[in-house]
PDB file of C-alpha atoms in Angstrom:
ATOM      1  CA  MET A  58     -89.405  97.144 -73.971  1.00  0.00           C
ATOM      2  CA  LYS A  59     -90.790 100.649 -73.344  1.00  0.00           C
ATOM      3  CA  ASN A  60     -87.884 101.477 -71.012  1.00  0.00           C
ATOM      4  CA  LYS A  61     -85.355 100.357 -73.621  1.00  0.00           C
ATOM      5  CA  ILE A  62     -86.964 102.577 -76.240  1.00  0.00           C
ATOM      6  CA  LEU A  63     -86.873 105.576 -73.902  1.00  0.00           C
ATOM      7  CA  PHE A  64     -83.228 104.832 -73.061  1.00  0.00           C
ATOM      8  CA  CYS A  65     -82.329 104.829 -76.762  1.00  0.00           C
ATOM      9  CA  ILE A  66     -84.174 108.073 -77.354  1.00  0.00           C
ATOM     10  CA  CYS A  67     -82.271 109.698 -74.486  1.00  0.00           C
ATOM     11  CA  ILE A  68     -78.943 108.585 -75.932  1.00  0.00           C
ATOM     12  CA  LEU A  69     -79.871 110.067 -79.292  1.00  0.00           C
ATOM     13  CA  PHE A  70     -80.989 113.299 -77.635  1.00  0.00           C
ATOM     14  CA  PHE A  71     -77.700 113.769 -75.820  1.00  0.00           C
ATOM     15  CA  LYS A  72     -75.632 112.923 -78.884  1.00  0.00           C
ATOM     16  CA  ILE A  73     -77.357 115.452 -81.114  1.00  0.00           C
ATOM     17  CA  PRO A  74     -75.471 118.540 -79.809  1.00  0.00           C
ATOM     18  CA  SER A  75     -72.184 117.134 -81.119  1.00  0.00           C
ATOM     19  CA  LEU A  76     -73.607 117.365 -84.625  1.00  0.00           C
ATOM     20  CA  PHE A  77     -73.580 121.131 -84.257  1.00  0.00           C
ATOM     21  CA  SER A  78     -69.915 121.369 -83.290  1.00  0.00           C
ATOM     22  CA  GLN A  79     -67.764 123.092 -85.875  1.00  0.00           C
ATOM     23  CA  THR A  80     -65.825 120.483 -87.809  1.00  0.00           C
ATOM     24  CA  VAL A  81     -62.477 120.841 -89.480  1.00  0.00           C
ATOM     25  CA  THR A  82     -62.985 120.905 -93.249  1.00  0.00           C
ATOM     26  CA  THR A  83     -59.410 121.103 -94.487  1.00  0.00           C
ATOM     27  CA  THR A  84     -57.929 117.917 -95.964  1.00  0.00           C
ATOM     28  CA  ALA A  85     -54.372 119.214 -95.939  1.00  0.00           C
ATOM     29  CA  ALA A  86     -51.619 118.200 -93.522  1.00  0.00           C
ATOM     30  CA  PRO A  87     -51.761 119.699 -90.011  1.00  0.00           C
ATOM     31  CA  THR A  88     -53.378 123.152 -90.067  1.00  0.00           C
ATOM     32  CA  ASN A  89     -52.939 126.026 -87.596  1.00  0.00           C
ATOM     33  CA  PHE A  90     -56.073 126.677 -85.550  1.00  0.00           C
ATOM     34  CA  ASN A  91     -56.238 130.385 -86.454  1.00  0.00           C
ATOM     35  CA  LEU A  92     -56.832 129.814 -90.183  1.00  0.00           C
ATOM     36  CA  THR A  93     -60.429 130.752 -90.960  1.00  0.00           C
ATOM     37  CA  SER A  94     -60.500 128.339 -93.901  1.00  0.00           C
ATOM     38  CA  ALA A  95     -59.926 125.376 -91.575  1.00  0.00           C
ATOM     39  CA  TRP A  96     -63.370 125.616 -90.000  1.00  0.00           C
ATOM     40  CA  ALA A  97     -66.841 124.948 -91.372  1.00  0.00           C
ATOM     41  CA  SER A  98     -68.343 127.781 -89.284  1.00  0.00           C
ATOM     42  CA  PRO A  99     -65.503 129.729 -87.661  1.00  0.00           C
ATOM     43  CA  THR A 100     -67.816 132.201 -85.894  1.00  0.00           C
ATOM     44  CA  GLN A 101     -69.207 129.263 -83.896  1.00  0.00           C
ATOM     45  CA  VAL A 102     -65.879 127.802 -82.730  1.00  0.00           C
ATOM     46  CA  ALA A 103     -66.585 129.442 -79.367  1.00  0.00           C
ATOM     47  CA  ASN A 104     -69.409 126.936 -78.870  1.00  0.00           C
ATOM     48  CA  GLY A 105     -67.223 123.895 -79.495  1.00  0.00           C
ATOM     49  CA  VAL A 106     -65.274 122.096 -82.201  1.00  0.00           C
ATOM     50  CA  THR A 107     -65.039 118.591 -83.591  1.00  0.00           C
ATOM     51  CA  ILE A 108     -61.715 117.492 -85.044  1.00  0.00           C
ATOM     52  CA  GLN A 109     -62.548 114.834 -87.596  1.00  0.00           C
ATOM     53  CA  ASN A 110     -60.779 111.551 -88.200  1.00  0.00           C
ATOM     54  CA  GLY A 111     -57.418 112.085 -89.894  1.00  0.00           C
ATOM     55  CA  HIS A 112     -57.239 115.820 -89.151  1.00  0.00           C
ATOM     56  CA  THR A 113     -54.741 117.624 -86.945  1.00  0.00           C
ATOM     57  CA  ILE A 114     -55.032 121.171 -85.628  1.00  0.00           C
ATOM     58  CA  ASN A 115     -51.787 122.821 -84.521  1.00  0.00           C
ATOM     59  CA  VAL A 116     -51.566 125.378 -81.721  1.00  0.00           C
ATOM     60  CA  PRO A 117     -48.232 127.173 -82.347  1.00  0.00           C
ATOM     61  CA  THR A 118     -45.968 128.077 -79.463  1.00  0.00           C
ATOM     62  CA  GLY A 119     -46.922 131.311 -77.725  1.00  0.00           C
ATOM     63  CA  THR A 120     -50.606 131.048 -78.635  1.00  0.00           C
ATOM     64  CA  ILE A 121     -53.777 129.855 -76.955  1.00  0.00           C
ATOM     65  CA  PHE A 122     -56.632 128.062 -78.699  1.00  0.00           C
ATOM     66  CA  TYR A 123     -59.954 128.977 -77.062  1.00  0.00           C
ATOM     67  CA  SER A 124     -63.166 127.056 -77.666  1.00  0.00           C
ATOM     68  CA  GLY A 125     -66.180 125.868 -75.713  1.00  0.00           C
ATOM     69  CA  LYS A 126     -65.166 122.211 -75.980  1.00  0.00           C
ATOM     70  CA  ILE A 127     -63.301 119.799 -78.251  1.00  0.00           C
ATOM     71  CA  ASP A 128     -64.605 116.498 -79.609  1.00  0.00           C
ATOM     72  CA  PHE A 129     -62.145 114.116 -81.278  1.00  0.00           C
ATOM     73  CA  VAL A 130     -63.259 111.662 -83.953  1.00  0.00           C
ATOM     74  CA  GLY A 131     -61.022 108.667 -84.720  1.00  0.00           C
ATOM     75  CA  THR A 132     -57.437 109.884 -85.103  1.00  0.00           C
ATOM     76  CA  GLY A 133     -58.396 113.579 -85.000  1.00  0.00           C
ATOM     77  CA  LYS A 134     -56.080 115.420 -82.642  1.00  0.00           C
ATOM     78  CA  LEU A 135     -55.021 118.791 -81.248  1.00  0.00           C
ATOM     79  CA  GLN A 136     -51.268 119.270 -81.325  1.00  0.00           C
ATOM     80  CA  LEU A 137     -49.828 121.741 -78.782  1.00  0.00           C
ATOM     81  CA  ILE A 138     -46.458 123.044 -79.973  1.00  0.00           C
ATOM     82  CA  GLY A 139     -44.004 124.477 -77.437  1.00  0.00           C
ATOM     83  CA  ASN A 140     -46.032 126.394 -74.861  1.00  0.00           C
ATOM     84  CA  GLY A 141     -49.127 126.535 -77.057  1.00  0.00           C
ATOM     85  CA  LYS A 142     -52.213 125.618 -75.086  1.00  0.00           C
ATOM     86  CA  TRP A 143     -55.971 125.054 -75.224  1.00  0.00           C
ATOM     87  CA  MET A 144     -58.333 126.767 -72.811  1.00  0.00           C
ATOM     88  CA  PRO A 145     -62.134 126.946 -72.553  1.00  0.00           C
ATOM     89  CA  GLY A 146     -63.083 130.303 -74.074  1.00  0.00           C
ATOM     90  CA  PRO A 147     -65.636 132.899 -72.999  1.00  0.00           C
ATOM     91  CA  ALA A 148     -69.007 133.071 -74.719  1.00  0.00           C
ATOM     92  CA  ILE A 149     -68.463 135.077 -77.885  1.00  0.00           C
ATOM     93  CA  THR A 150     -71.539 137.216 -77.144  1.00  0.00           C
ATOM     94  CA  SER A 151     -70.025 138.285 -73.801  1.00  0.00           C
ATOM     95  CA  LEU A 152     -67.065 140.030 -75.450  1.00  0.00           C
ATOM     96  CA  LYS A 153     -66.996 143.832 -75.653  1.00  0.00           C
ATOM     97  CA  THR A 154     -65.536 144.608 -79.075  1.00  0.00           C
ATOM     98  CA  CYS A 155     -64.464 143.016 -82.338  1.00  0.00           C
ATOM     99  CA  LYS A 156     -60.876 143.260 -81.103  1.00  0.00           C
ATOM    100  CA  GLU A 157     -61.727 141.054 -78.125  1.00  0.00           C
ATOM    101  CA  ILE A 158     -63.430 138.553 -80.417  1.00  0.00           C
ATOM    102  CA  LEU A 159     -60.293 138.379 -82.580  1.00  0.00           C
ATOM    103  CA  THR A 160     -58.081 138.011 -79.501  1.00  0.00           C
ATOM    104  CA  TYR A 161     -59.953 134.946 -78.246  1.00  0.00           C
ATOM    105  CA  TYR A 162     -61.034 133.541 -81.622  1.00  0.00           C
ATOM    106  CA  PRO A 163     -58.454 134.644 -84.232  1.00  0.00           C
ATOM    107  CA  MET A 164     -60.044 132.521 -86.981  1.00  0.00           C
ATOM    108  CA  SER A 165     -63.179 134.705 -86.880  1.00  0.00           C
ATOM    109  CA  PRO A 166     -64.031 136.184 -90.312  1.00  0.00           C
ATOM    110  CA  SER A 167     -65.425 139.649 -91.017  1.00  0.00           C
ATOM    111  CA  GLY A 168     -69.165 139.834 -90.507  1.00  0.00           C
ATOM    112  CA  GLN A 169     -71.964 140.530 -88.082  1.00  0.00           C
ATOM    113  CA  TYR A 170     -71.567 139.622 -84.398  1.00  0.00           C
ATOM    114  CA  THR A 171     -73.223 140.296 -81.049  1.00  0.00           C
ATOM    115  CA  ILE A 172     -71.118 142.078 -78.427  1.00  0.00           C
ATOM    116  CA  ASP A 173     -71.695 143.466 -74.925  1.00  0.00           C
ATOM    117  CA  PRO A 174     -69.893 146.829 -74.607  1.00  0.00           C
ATOM    118  CA  ASP A 175     -69.830 146.976 -70.810  1.00  0.00           C
ATOM    119  CA  GLY A 176     -69.606 143.268 -70.095  1.00  0.00           C
ATOM    120  CA  ALA A 177     -71.695 142.487 -67.028  1.00  0.00           C
ATOM    121  CA  GLY A 178     -72.867 146.110 -66.780  1.00  0.00           C
ATOM    122  CA  ALA A 179     -76.349 147.520 -67.301  1.00  0.00           C
ATOM    123  CA  LEU A 180     -76.087 148.070 -71.063  1.00  0.00           C
ATOM    124  CA  PRO A 181     -77.669 145.410 -73.276  1.00  0.00           C
ATOM    125  CA  SER A 182     -75.841 143.394 -75.919  1.00  0.00           C
ATOM    126  CA  THR A 183     -75.917 144.818 -79.449  1.00  0.00           C
ATOM    127  CA  SER A 184     -75.310 143.670 -83.004  1.00  0.00           C
ATOM    128  CA  CYS A 185     -72.190 145.014 -84.699  1.00  0.00           C
ATOM    129  CA  TYR A 186     -70.147 144.609 -87.851  1.00  0.00           C
ATOM    130  CA  CYS A 187     -66.537 143.483 -87.443  1.00  0.00           C
ATOM    131  CA  ASP A 188     -63.737 143.978 -89.978  1.00  0.00           C
ATOM    132  CA  MET A 189     -61.346 141.137 -89.140  1.00  0.00           C
ATOM    133  CA  THR A 190     -58.812 141.689 -91.937  1.00  0.00           C
ATOM    134  CA  THR A 191     -57.896 145.366 -92.476  1.00  0.00           C
ATOM    135  CA  ASP A 192     -54.656 146.358 -90.733  1.00  0.00           C
ATOM    136  CA  GLY A 193     -54.689 143.209 -88.613  1.00  0.00           C
ATOM    137  CA  GLY A 194     -58.461 143.233 -88.034  1.00  0.00           C
ATOM    138  CA  GLY A 195     -60.517 143.731 -84.905  1.00  0.00           C
ATOM    139  CA  TRP A 196     -62.335 146.896 -86.069  1.00  0.00           C
ATOM    140  CA  THR A 197     -65.899 147.678 -84.915  1.00  0.00           C
ATOM    141  CA  LEU A 198     -68.030 149.869 -87.206  1.00  0.00           C
ATOM    142  CA  VAL A 199     -69.476 152.951 -85.439  1.00  0.00           C
ATOM    143  CA  LEU A 200     -70.365 155.261 -88.354  1.00  0.00           C
ATOM    144  CA  ASN A 201     -71.677 154.213 -91.765  1.00  0.00           C
ATOM    145  CA  TYR A 202     -73.215 156.565 -94.348  1.00  0.00           C
ATOM    146  CA  LEU A 203     -73.576 155.466 -97.982  1.00  0.00           C
ATOM    147  CA  HIS A 204     -75.247 158.507 -99.525  1.00  0.00           C
ATOM    148  CA  LYS A 205     -76.780 158.920-102.992  1.00  0.00           C
ATOM    149  CA  SER A 206     -76.178 162.073-105.023  1.00  0.00           C
ATOM    150  CA  GLY A 207     -79.010 164.567-105.288  1.00  0.00           C
ATOM    151  CA  THR A 208     -80.453 163.639-101.893  1.00  0.00           C
ATOM    152  CA  ASN A 209     -80.114 165.230 -98.474  1.00  0.00           C
ATOM    153  CA  PRO A 210     -81.574 162.769 -95.949  1.00  0.00           C
ATOM    154  CA  GLY A 211     -81.375 163.194 -92.213  1.00  0.00           C
ATOM    155  CA  LEU A 212     -78.731 161.476 -90.124  1.00  0.00           C
ATOM    156  CA  TRP A 213     -79.486 158.683 -87.639  1.00  0.00           C
ATOM    157  CA  VAL A 214     -77.922 159.122 -84.203  1.00  0.00           C
ATOM    158  CA  LYS A 215     -77.840 155.706 -82.520  1.00  0.00           C
ATOM    159  CA  THR A 216     -77.999 155.898 -78.735  1.00  0.00           C
ATOM    160  CA  ASN A 217     -78.115 152.169 -77.939  1.00  0.00           C
ATOM    161  CA  SER A 218     -77.003 150.373 -81.106  1.00  0.00           C
ATOM    162  CA  LEU A 219     -74.325 150.347 -83.808  1.00  0.00           C
ATOM    163  CA  PRO A 220     -74.633 150.669 -87.583  1.00  0.00           C
ATOM    164  CA  LEU A 221     -74.111 147.512 -89.623  1.00  0.00           C
ATOM    165  CA  LEU A 222     -72.416 147.168 -92.993  1.00  0.00           C
ATOM    166  CA  GLY A 223     -74.663 146.957 -96.036  1.00  0.00           C
ATOM    167  CA  SER A 224     -73.537 147.837 -99.539  1.00  0.00           C
ATOM    168  CA  THR A 225     -70.172 149.415-100.287  1.00  0.00           C
ATOM    169  CA  VAL A 226     -71.031 150.536-103.834  1.00  0.00           C
ATOM    170  CA  LEU A 227     -71.012 154.290-104.440  1.00  0.00           C
ATOM    171  CA  GLY A 228     -74.400 155.484-105.634  1.00  0.00           C
ATOM    172  CA  THR A 229     -76.394 153.111-103.442  1.00  0.00           C
ATOM    173  CA  ASP A 230     -78.981 154.897-101.313  1.00  0.00           C
ATOM    174  CA  GLU A 231     -79.030 153.420 -97.804  1.00  0.00           C
ATOM    175  CA  SER A 232     -80.807 156.334 -96.138  1.00  0.00           C
ATOM    176  CA  GLY A 233     -83.949 154.253 -95.634  1.00  0.00           C
ATOM    177  CA  SER A 234     -82.167 151.536 -93.683  1.00  0.00           C
ATOM    178  CA  ALA A 235     -82.577 151.488 -89.916  1.00  0.00           C
ATOM    179  CA  THR A 236     -79.611 149.142 -89.575  1.00  0.00           C
ATOM    180  CA  THR A 237     -76.907 150.314 -92.009  1.00  0.00           C
ATOM    181  CA  TRP A 238     -77.471 154.085 -91.952  1.00  0.00           C
ATOM    182  CA  GLY A 239     -76.261 156.047 -88.950  1.00  0.00           C
ATOM    183  CA  HIS A 240     -73.630 156.756 -86.360  1.00  0.00           C
ATOM    184  CA  THR A 241     -73.144 156.091 -82.651  1.00  0.00           C
ATOM    185  CA  ALA A 242     -73.899 158.845 -80.151  1.00  0.00           C
ATOM    186  CA  PRO A 243     -71.084 159.835 -77.773  1.00  0.00           C
ATOM    187  CA  SER A 244     -73.157 158.623 -74.823  1.00  0.00           C
ATOM    188  CA  PHE A 245     -73.121 155.070 -76.205  1.00  0.00           C
ATOM    189  CA  LEU A 246     -69.663 155.168 -77.780  1.00  0.00           C
ATOM    190  CA  ASN A 247     -68.208 156.038 -74.383  1.00  0.00           C
ATOM    191  CA  ALA A 248     -69.163 152.556 -73.157  1.00  0.00           C
ATOM    192  CA  PHE A 249     -66.765 150.875 -75.589  1.00  0.00           C
ATOM    193  CA  PRO A 250     -63.100 150.317 -74.709  1.00  0.00           C
ATOM    194  CA  PHE A 251     -60.943 151.446 -77.633  1.00  0.00           C
ATOM    195  CA  THR A 252     -57.665 153.247 -78.299  1.00  0.00           C
ATOM    196  CA  GLU A 253     -57.754 153.599 -82.093  1.00  0.00           C
ATOM    197  CA  LEU A 254     -60.036 155.129 -84.714  1.00  0.00           C
ATOM    198  CA  ARG A 255     -60.059 154.351 -88.436  1.00  0.00           C
ATOM    199  CA  PHE A 256     -61.535 156.683 -91.054  1.00  0.00           C
ATOM    200  CA  TYR A 257     -62.614 155.683 -94.557  1.00  0.00           C
ATOM    201  CA  GLY A 258     -64.157 157.904 -97.219  1.00  0.00           C
ATOM    202  CA  ALA A 259     -64.875 157.900-100.953  1.00  0.00           C
ATOM    203  CA  THR A 260     -66.846 160.080-103.362  1.00  0.00           C
ATOM    204  CA  SER A 261     -67.938 160.138-107.005  1.00  0.00           C
ATOM    205  CA  GLY A 262     -66.564 163.682-107.223  1.00  0.00           C
ATOM    206  CA  HIS A 263     -62.955 162.483-107.586  1.00  0.00           C
ATOM    207  CA  GLY A 264     -60.830 159.357-107.206  1.00  0.00           C
ATOM    208  CA  ARG A 265     -59.083 160.086-103.912  1.00  0.00           C
ATOM    209  CA  ILE A 266     -59.691 157.876-100.867  1.00  0.00           C
ATOM    210  CA  ILE A 267     -59.439 158.719 -97.182  1.00  0.00           C
ATOM    211  CA  HIS A 268     -58.130 155.730 -95.249  1.00  0.00           C
ATOM    212  CA  TYR A 269     -56.155 156.287 -92.084  1.00  0.00           C
ATOM    213  CA  LYS A 270     -56.028 155.344 -88.421  1.00  0.00           C
ATOM    214  CA  THR A 271     -55.185 157.404 -85.365  1.00  0.00           C
ATOM    215  CA  THR A 272     -54.639 157.105 -81.619  1.00  0.00           C
ATOM    216  CA  HIS A 273     -55.021 160.883 -81.259  1.00  0.00           C
ATOM    217  CA  ALA A 274     -56.244 161.454 -77.695  1.00  0.00           C
ATOM    218  CA  ASN A 275     -58.193 164.652 -78.489  1.00  0.00           C
ATOM    219  CA  THR A 276     -60.133 162.930 -81.245  1.00  0.00           C
ATOM    220  CA  ILE A 277     -61.019 159.889 -79.139  1.00  0.00           C
ATOM    221  CA  SER A 278     -62.145 162.129 -76.272  1.00  0.00           C
ATOM    222  CA  TYR A 279     -64.191 164.303 -78.655  1.00  0.00           C
ATOM    223  CA  PHE A 280     -66.067 161.364 -80.102  1.00  0.00           C
ATOM    224  CA  LYS A 281     -66.680 159.830 -76.661  1.00  0.00           C
ATOM    225  CA  THR A 282     -68.001 163.036 -75.094  1.00  0.00           C
ATOM    226  CA  GLY A 283     -69.123 165.301 -77.923  1.00  0.00           C
ATOM    227  CA  TYR A 284     -66.999 168.101 -76.508  1.00  0.00           C
ATOM    228  CA  GLY A 285     -63.543 169.297 -77.563  1.00  0.00           C
ATOM    229  CA  SER A 286     -62.303 168.865 -81.120  1.00  0.00           C
ATOM    230  CA  MET A 287     -59.990 166.918 -83.429  1.00  0.00           C
ATOM    231  CA  THR A 288     -57.402 169.705 -83.358  1.00  0.00           C
ATOM    232  CA  GLY A 289     -53.972 168.185 -83.952  1.00  0.00           C
ATOM    233  CA  VAL A 290     -55.052 165.013 -85.756  1.00  0.00           C
ATOM    234  CA  ASN A 291     -53.311 166.238 -88.921  1.00  0.00           C
ATOM    235  CA  GLY A 292     -49.997 165.510 -87.184  1.00  0.00           C
ATOM    236  CA  SER A 293     -51.067 162.284 -85.504  1.00  0.00           C
ATOM    237  CA  PHE A 294     -52.264 159.653 -87.973  1.00  0.00           C
ATOM    238  CA  THR A 295     -51.081 156.669 -89.999  1.00  0.00           C
ATOM    239  CA  ALA A 296     -52.075 156.293 -93.640  1.00  0.00           C
ATOM    240  CA  LEU A 297     -53.474 152.854 -94.496  1.00  0.00           C
ATOM    241  CA  ALA A 298     -53.743 150.921 -97.755  1.00  0.00           C
ATOM    242  CA  GLY A 299     -55.312 152.986-100.534  1.00  0.00           C
ATOM    243  CA  HIS A 300     -55.082 156.352 -98.784  1.00  0.00           C
ATOM    244  CA  THR A 301     -54.603 159.072-101.414  1.00  0.00           C
ATOM    245  CA  ALA A 302     -56.534 162.010 -99.918  1.00  0.00           C
ATOM    246  CA  TYR A 303     -55.173 165.378 -98.843  1.00  0.00           C
ATOM    247  CA  LEU A 304     -56.969 165.079 -95.512  1.00  0.00           C
ATOM    248  CA  PRO A 305     -56.233 164.768 -92.674  1.00  0.00           C
ATOM    249  CA  ASN A 306     -52.710 165.999 -93.352  1.00  0.00           C
ATOM    250  CA  SER A 307     -53.924 169.288 -94.863  1.00  0.00           C
ATOM    251  CA  ALA A 308     -56.569 169.950 -92.194  1.00  0.00           C
ATOM    252  CA  ALA A 309     -56.258 173.394 -90.622  1.00  0.00           C
ATOM    253  CA  SER A 310     -59.725 173.875 -89.118  1.00  0.00           C
ATOM    254  CA  PHE A 311     -61.769 171.779 -86.698  1.00  0.00           C
ATOM    255  CA  PHE A 312     -65.352 172.313 -85.588  1.00  0.00           C
ATOM    256  CA  GLY A 313     -65.746 171.500 -81.903  1.00  0.00           C
ATOM    257  CA  ASP A 314     -68.410 170.834 -79.293  1.00  0.00           C
ATOM    258  CA  GLN A 315     -70.833 169.346 -81.805  1.00  0.00           C
ATOM    259  CA  VAL A 316     -72.138 166.789 -79.270  1.00  0.00           C
ATOM    260  CA  ASN A 317     -74.108 164.091 -81.171  1.00  0.00           C
ATOM    261  CA  TYR A 318     -72.675 165.330 -84.483  1.00  0.00           C
ATOM    262  CA  ALA A 319     -69.015 165.345 -83.478  1.00  0.00           C
ATOM    263  CA  MET A 320     -68.157 162.734 -86.132  1.00  0.00           C
ATOM    264  CA  THR A 321     -70.239 164.307 -88.906  1.00  0.00           C
ATOM    265  CA  ASN A 322     -70.294 168.122 -88.764  1.00  0.00           C
ATOM    266  CA  PHE A 323     -66.898 169.064 -90.209  1.00  0.00           C
ATOM    267  CA  PRO A 324     -64.621 167.650 -87.506  1.00  0.00           C
ATOM    268  CA  PHE A 325     -61.589 168.354 -89.765  1.00  0.00           C
ATOM    269  CA  TRP A 326     -61.220 170.437 -92.935  1.00  0.00           C
ATOM    270  CA  LEU A 327     -59.255 173.015 -94.926  1.00  0.00           C
ATOM    271  CA  GLY A 328     -61.225 176.136 -95.730  1.00  0.00           C
ATOM    272  CA  ALA A 329     -62.930 176.156 -99.156  1.00  0.00           C
ATOM    273  CA  THR A 330     -60.763 173.228-100.279  1.00  0.00           C
ATOM    274  CA  TYR A 331     -60.977 169.817 -98.541  1.00  0.00           C
ATOM    275  CA  HIS A 332     -63.616 168.761 -96.027  1.00  0.00           C
ATOM    276  CA  TRP A 333     -64.961 165.748 -94.102  1.00  0.00           C
ATOM    277  CA  GLY A 334     -68.657 166.532 -93.885  1.00  0.00           C
ATOM    278  CA  ILE A 335     -71.641 164.219 -93.459  1.00  0.00           C
ATOM    279  CA  ARG A 336     -74.671 166.456 -93.902  1.00  0.00           C
ATOM    280  CA  GLY A 337     -72.414 169.173 -92.491  1.00  0.00           C
ATOM    281  CA  GLN A 338     -74.282 172.394 -91.750  1.00  0.00           C
ATOM    282  CA  ASP A 339     -77.444 170.395 -92.583  1.00  0.00           C
ATOM    283  CA  TYR A 340     -76.823 169.994 -96.329  1.00  0.00           C
ATOM    284  CA  ARG A 341     -73.170 169.392 -97.288  1.00  0.00           C
ATOM    285  CA  TRP A 342     -71.905 165.874 -98.112  1.00  0.00           C
ATOM    286  CA  GLU A 343     -68.156 166.292 -98.642  1.00  0.00           C
ATOM    287  CA  MET A 344     -65.195 163.922 -98.739  1.00  0.00           C
ATOM    288  CA  ASP A 345     -61.784 165.530 -99.313  1.00  0.00           C
ATOM    289  CA  ASP A 346     -63.420 168.179-101.516  1.00  0.00           C
ATOM    290  CA  TYR A 347     -65.626 171.291-101.517  1.00  0.00           C
ATOM    291  CA  PRO A 348     -68.592 170.646-103.827  1.00  0.00           C
ATOM    292  CA  ALA A 349     -70.745 173.149-101.954  1.00  0.00           C
ATOM    293  CA  TYR A 350     -68.975 175.802-104.002  1.00  0.00           C
ATOM    294  CA  GLY A 351     -71.081 176.268-107.106  1.00  0.00           C
ATOM    295  CA  GLY A 352     -73.390 173.368-106.254  1.00  0.00           C
ATOM    296  CA  SER A 353     -76.045 172.073-103.917  1.00  0.00           C
ATOM    297  CA  GLY A 354     -73.584 170.538-101.474  1.00  0.00           C
ATOM    298  CA  TYR A 355     -74.987 167.058-102.055  1.00  0.00           C
ATOM    299  CA  GLN A 356     -74.464 166.527-105.787  1.00  0.00           C
ATOM    300  CA  HIS A 357     -71.978 163.654-105.385  1.00  0.00           C
ATOM    301  CA  ASN A 358     -72.355 160.080-104.160  1.00  0.00           C
ATOM    302  CA  THR A 359     -70.401 159.751-100.910  1.00  0.00           C
ATOM    303  CA  PHE A 360     -69.348 157.004 -98.528  1.00  0.00           C
ATOM    304  CA  HIS A 361     -68.134 157.705 -94.992  1.00  0.00           C
ATOM    305  CA  GLN A 362     -67.124 155.200 -92.311  1.00  0.00           C
ATOM    306  CA  ILE A 363     -65.523 155.345 -88.858  1.00  0.00           C
ATOM    307  CA  TRP A 364     -64.306 152.254 -86.988  1.00  0.00           C
ATOM    308  CA  ILE A 365     -62.935 151.728 -83.464  1.00  0.00           C
ATOM    309  CA  ARG A 366     -60.400 149.216 -82.131  1.00  0.00           C
TER     310      ARG A 366
END
């Protein structure tokens, strides 16, 4: 009798992991695998999925569905269309950037993830925030400063971590946060593979928004090394949704060789008119404006972000 009881307990123990597989929650007709809404916990699809009785997941031709494993319940099935295929995917925490996560697991929503910037290299894994929707998604946050008017807090240079996303409401003071306030040092940023940068900025001083992306080689090199400048970015960028600012198009001046403050200390600006400054010259918080003229330099709420992909 004792042996039978132990045998039953073992069966239960080995069945339990399947309860943690990510089940299909849609009740509609066959659903494509890359729809976030189809999964109970899409960020965990890498660990394995369960396709419930009566559900069908389509893998369209030309695409690959990656997951740790697949369990089928009843009539649940995976339908491969054309040359669509399923393959066992890599551990999501082994991937280097948000873009890689989206490549392997395209149903992944925006949110916090763990990535390993140099793969099997010496650097440790780190938490990051991924934007999986803007301009096709796959953006990793590397600079995030939500600054409250009337304050002039110090910056946080992160040498082995990335800033996370907190609030996005102008006027919120995040300067006391060790996780959401700061920017990545060139020494750490250089470990990440990326070919694009995205800039976002807003201020209470006016209604214009900076929102653009660039593959400008000088800018990428400057941010990875701390040396050089963004000279030329005004002719090498793509405006994204909501962009109404004069910068970077009107930029005529570019501070260079700012090392750890390459992204913050006036990397692009137009004299006495429009500036990108995050505690620039130790006191000026500017976003497509020049409030230092006739003011303290930090009298407006500001929000600055930089993303890589």
